[in-house]
Short mmCIF file of C-alpha atoms in Angstrom, two decimals:
data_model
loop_
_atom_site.label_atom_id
_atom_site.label_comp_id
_atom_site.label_asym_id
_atom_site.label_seq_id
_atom_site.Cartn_x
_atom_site.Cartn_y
_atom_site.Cartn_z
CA UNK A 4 -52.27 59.13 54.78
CA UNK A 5 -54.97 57.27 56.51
CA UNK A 6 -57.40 59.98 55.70
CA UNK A 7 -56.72 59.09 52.16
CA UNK A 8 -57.06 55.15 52.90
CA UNK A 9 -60.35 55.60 54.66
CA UNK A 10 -62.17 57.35 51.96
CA UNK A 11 -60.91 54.91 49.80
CA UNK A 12 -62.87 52.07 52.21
CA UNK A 13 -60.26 49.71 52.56
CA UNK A 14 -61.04 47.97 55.57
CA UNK A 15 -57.62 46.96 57.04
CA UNK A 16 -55.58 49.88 55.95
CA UNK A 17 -57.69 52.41 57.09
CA UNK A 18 -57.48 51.91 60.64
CA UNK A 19 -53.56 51.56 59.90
CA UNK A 20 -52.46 55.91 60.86
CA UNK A 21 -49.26 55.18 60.10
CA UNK A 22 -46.86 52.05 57.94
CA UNK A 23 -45.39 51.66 54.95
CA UNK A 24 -46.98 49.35 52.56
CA UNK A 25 -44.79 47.90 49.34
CA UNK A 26 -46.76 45.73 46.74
CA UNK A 27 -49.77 46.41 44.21
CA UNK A 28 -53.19 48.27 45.38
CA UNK A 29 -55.73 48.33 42.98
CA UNK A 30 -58.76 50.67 43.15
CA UNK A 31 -62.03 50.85 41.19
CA UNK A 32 -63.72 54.30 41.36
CA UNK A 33 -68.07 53.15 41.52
CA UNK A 34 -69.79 56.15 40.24
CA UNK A 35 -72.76 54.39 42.39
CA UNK A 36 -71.93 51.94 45.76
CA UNK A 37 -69.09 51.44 47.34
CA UNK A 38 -65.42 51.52 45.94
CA UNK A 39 -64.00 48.35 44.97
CA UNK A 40 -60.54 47.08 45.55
CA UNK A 41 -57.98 44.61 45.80
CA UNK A 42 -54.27 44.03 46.18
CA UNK A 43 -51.64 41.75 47.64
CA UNK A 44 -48.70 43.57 49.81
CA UNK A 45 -46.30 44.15 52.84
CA UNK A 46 -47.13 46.22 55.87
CA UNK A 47 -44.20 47.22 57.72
CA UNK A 48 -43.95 49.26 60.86
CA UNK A 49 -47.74 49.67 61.03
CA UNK A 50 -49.80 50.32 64.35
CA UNK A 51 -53.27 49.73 64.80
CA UNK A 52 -55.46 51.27 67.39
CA UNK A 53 -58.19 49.14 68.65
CA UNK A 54 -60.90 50.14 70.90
CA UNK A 55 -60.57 48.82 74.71
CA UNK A 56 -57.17 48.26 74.32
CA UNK A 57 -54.60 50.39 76.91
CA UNK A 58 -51.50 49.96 73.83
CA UNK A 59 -52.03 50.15 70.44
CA UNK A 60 -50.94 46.71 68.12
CA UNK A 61 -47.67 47.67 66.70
CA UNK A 62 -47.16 45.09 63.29
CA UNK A 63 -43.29 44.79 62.56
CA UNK A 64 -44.47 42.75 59.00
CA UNK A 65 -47.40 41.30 57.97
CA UNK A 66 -49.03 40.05 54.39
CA UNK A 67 -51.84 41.15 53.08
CA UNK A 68 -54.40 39.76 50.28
CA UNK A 69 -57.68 39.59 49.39
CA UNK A 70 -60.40 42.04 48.18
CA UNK A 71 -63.30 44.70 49.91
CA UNK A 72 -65.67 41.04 50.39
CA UNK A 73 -62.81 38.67 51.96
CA UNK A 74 -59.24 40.20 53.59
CA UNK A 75 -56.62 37.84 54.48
CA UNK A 76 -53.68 38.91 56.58
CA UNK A 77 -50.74 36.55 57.18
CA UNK A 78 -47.05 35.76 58.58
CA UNK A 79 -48.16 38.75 61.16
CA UNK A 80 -45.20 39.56 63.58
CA UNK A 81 -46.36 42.35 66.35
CA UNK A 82 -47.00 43.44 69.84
CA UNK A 83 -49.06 44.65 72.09
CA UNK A 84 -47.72 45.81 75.08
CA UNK A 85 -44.91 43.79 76.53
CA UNK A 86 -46.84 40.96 74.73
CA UNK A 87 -45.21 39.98 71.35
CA UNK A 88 -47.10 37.23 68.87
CA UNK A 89 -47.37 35.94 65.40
CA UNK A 90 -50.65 34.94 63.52
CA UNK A 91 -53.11 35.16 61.16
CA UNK A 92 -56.16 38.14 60.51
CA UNK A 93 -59.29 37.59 58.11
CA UNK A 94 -62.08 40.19 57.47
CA UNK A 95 -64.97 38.97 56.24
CA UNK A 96 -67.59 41.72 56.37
CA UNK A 97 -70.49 39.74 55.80
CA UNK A 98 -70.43 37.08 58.16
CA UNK A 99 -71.75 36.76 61.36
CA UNK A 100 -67.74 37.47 63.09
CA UNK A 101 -66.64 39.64 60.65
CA UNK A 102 -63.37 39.38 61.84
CA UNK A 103 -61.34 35.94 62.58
CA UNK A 104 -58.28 35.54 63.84
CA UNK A 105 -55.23 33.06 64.98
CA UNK A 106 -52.81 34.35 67.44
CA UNK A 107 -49.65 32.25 68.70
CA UNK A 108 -47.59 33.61 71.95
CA UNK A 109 -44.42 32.44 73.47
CA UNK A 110 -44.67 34.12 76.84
CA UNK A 111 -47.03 36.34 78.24
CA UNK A 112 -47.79 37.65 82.22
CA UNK A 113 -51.35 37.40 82.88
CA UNK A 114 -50.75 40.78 84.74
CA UNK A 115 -49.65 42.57 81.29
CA UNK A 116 -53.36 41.02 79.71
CA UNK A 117 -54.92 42.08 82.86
CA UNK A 118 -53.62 45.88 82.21
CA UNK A 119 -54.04 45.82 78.17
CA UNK A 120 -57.53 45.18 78.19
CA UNK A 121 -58.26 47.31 81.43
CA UNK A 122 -60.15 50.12 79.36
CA UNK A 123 -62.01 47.27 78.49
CA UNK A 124 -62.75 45.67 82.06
CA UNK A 125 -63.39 48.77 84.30
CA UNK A 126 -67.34 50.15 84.05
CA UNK A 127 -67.49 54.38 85.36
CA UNK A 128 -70.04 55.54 88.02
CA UNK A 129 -71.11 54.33 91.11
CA UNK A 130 -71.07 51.05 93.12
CA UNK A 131 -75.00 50.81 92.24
CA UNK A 132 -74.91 52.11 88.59
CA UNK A 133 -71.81 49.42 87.86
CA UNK A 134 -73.53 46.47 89.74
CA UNK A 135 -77.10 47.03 88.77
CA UNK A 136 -76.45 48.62 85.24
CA UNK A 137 -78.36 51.49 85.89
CA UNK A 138 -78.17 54.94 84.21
CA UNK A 139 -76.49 56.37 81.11
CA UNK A 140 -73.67 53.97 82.07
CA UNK A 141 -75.59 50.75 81.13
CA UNK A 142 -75.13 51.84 77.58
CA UNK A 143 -72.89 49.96 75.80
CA UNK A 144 -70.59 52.09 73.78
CA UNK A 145 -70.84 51.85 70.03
CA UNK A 146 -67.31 50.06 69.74
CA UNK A 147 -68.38 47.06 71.78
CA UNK A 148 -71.68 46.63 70.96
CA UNK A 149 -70.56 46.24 67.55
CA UNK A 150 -67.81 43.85 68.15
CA UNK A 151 -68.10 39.88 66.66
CA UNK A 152 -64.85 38.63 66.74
CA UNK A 153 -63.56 34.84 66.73
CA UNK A 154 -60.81 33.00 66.68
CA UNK A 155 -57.60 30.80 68.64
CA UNK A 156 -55.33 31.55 71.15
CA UNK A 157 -52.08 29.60 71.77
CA UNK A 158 -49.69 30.75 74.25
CA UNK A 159 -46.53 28.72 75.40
CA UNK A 160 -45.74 30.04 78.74
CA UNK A 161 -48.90 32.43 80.71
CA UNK A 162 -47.21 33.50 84.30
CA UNK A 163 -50.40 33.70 86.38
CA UNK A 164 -49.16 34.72 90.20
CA UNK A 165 -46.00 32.82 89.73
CA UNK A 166 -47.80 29.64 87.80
CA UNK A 167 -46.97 28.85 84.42
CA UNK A 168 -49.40 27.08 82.22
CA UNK A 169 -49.28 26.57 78.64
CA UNK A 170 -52.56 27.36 76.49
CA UNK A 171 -52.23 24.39 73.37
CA UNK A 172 -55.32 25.91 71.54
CA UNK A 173 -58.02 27.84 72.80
CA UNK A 174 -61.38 29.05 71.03
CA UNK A 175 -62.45 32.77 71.79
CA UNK A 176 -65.46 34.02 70.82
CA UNK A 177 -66.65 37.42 71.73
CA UNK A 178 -69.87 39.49 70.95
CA UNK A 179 -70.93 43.11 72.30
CA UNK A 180 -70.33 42.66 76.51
CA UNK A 181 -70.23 38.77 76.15
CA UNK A 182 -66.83 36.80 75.72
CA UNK A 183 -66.16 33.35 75.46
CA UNK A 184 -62.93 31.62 76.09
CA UNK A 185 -62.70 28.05 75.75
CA UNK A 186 -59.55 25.27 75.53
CA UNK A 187 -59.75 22.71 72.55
CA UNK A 188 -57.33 20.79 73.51
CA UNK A 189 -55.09 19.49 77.06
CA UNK A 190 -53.33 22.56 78.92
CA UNK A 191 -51.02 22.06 82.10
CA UNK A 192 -53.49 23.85 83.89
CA UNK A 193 -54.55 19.94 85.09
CA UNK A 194 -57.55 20.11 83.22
CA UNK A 195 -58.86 18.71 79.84
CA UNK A 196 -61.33 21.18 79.48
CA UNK A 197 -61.80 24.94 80.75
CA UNK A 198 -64.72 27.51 79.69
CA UNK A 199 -64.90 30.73 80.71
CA UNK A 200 -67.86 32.75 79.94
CA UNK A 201 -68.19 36.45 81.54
CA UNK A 202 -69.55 40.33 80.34
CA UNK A 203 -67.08 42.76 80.37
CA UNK A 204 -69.39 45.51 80.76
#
């Protein structure tokens, strides 16, 4: 159960409520610290909920390796929404983005990324409280403050308002309200070079 997985403290499993995992998972019981462990397996049919996200991640198969210091998850096939992908996952609790990532898309609607990351996007209260940051609103909640995540986006086909550009290789980096999204290589969006930095709170 993921009860079970979370007071065990492994870091990618326990956010995992429900999958089936098939491989060897090795734990060792600290009678002071932390629990250690390592392993090397499948997940199959797993979903992951992540905060600011309208759909969970549902992960058809994915690999995982790798011990409590350095988690490696690869040959990932999922979706999100209407948005399916392949890639890569590390978790590296120590370093400054703890969690790195390489996700590859064949078609997406920019609509569809729009709406998945809405809970994300959208600030409650008034016009004055969400343009000013004033009141118990301007608090970031604990979720996104916490968040250092980096990592590339690729996406073949992204239907923007009935334009179709192709994303080659793009760099995101995001910490607490601040995100970073910039293109390392040519796009067909007639430009050789395209950063977009904004807070999403």
């Amino acid at each position: 159960s993921s009860d079970l997985l979370e007071l065990t403290g492994v870091p990618v499993l326990g956010k995992i409520p429900v999958g089936t995992i098939r491989g060897v998972l090795r734990f060792h019981h600290a009678l002071s610290g932390e629990n250690q462990w390592s392993g090397e397996y499948q997940l199959v049919n797993g979903r992951v909920n992540v905060d600011g996200m309208a759909d969970p991640i549902l992960i058809s198969t994915a690999t995982v390796s790798g011990t409590t210091e350095n988690t490696s998850v690869s040959r990932v096939r999922a979706t999100a929404g209407k948005i399916a992908f392949t890639g890569e996952y590390r978790y590296k609790p120590k370093a400054a983005h703890p969690q790195q990532f390489k996700i590859q898309v064949d078609s997406a609607a920019g609509t569809e990324v729009e709406r998945l990351f809405q809970p994300t996007l959208q600030r409650t209260g008034g016009f004055l409280e969400r343009t000013l940051r004033i009141g118990d609103n301007s608090k970031l909640p604990e979720w996104l403050s916490g968040r250092h995540i980096e990592g590339t986006v690729a996406v073949r086909a992204l239907n923007i308002a009935g334009h179709v550009a192709a994303i080659d290789s793009a760099a995101l980096a995001w910490d607490g309200p601040d995100v970073k999204f910039s293109d390392r290589k040519s796009t067909r969006l007639n430009s050789s070079h395209i950063t977009i930095s904004y807070a999403v709170f």
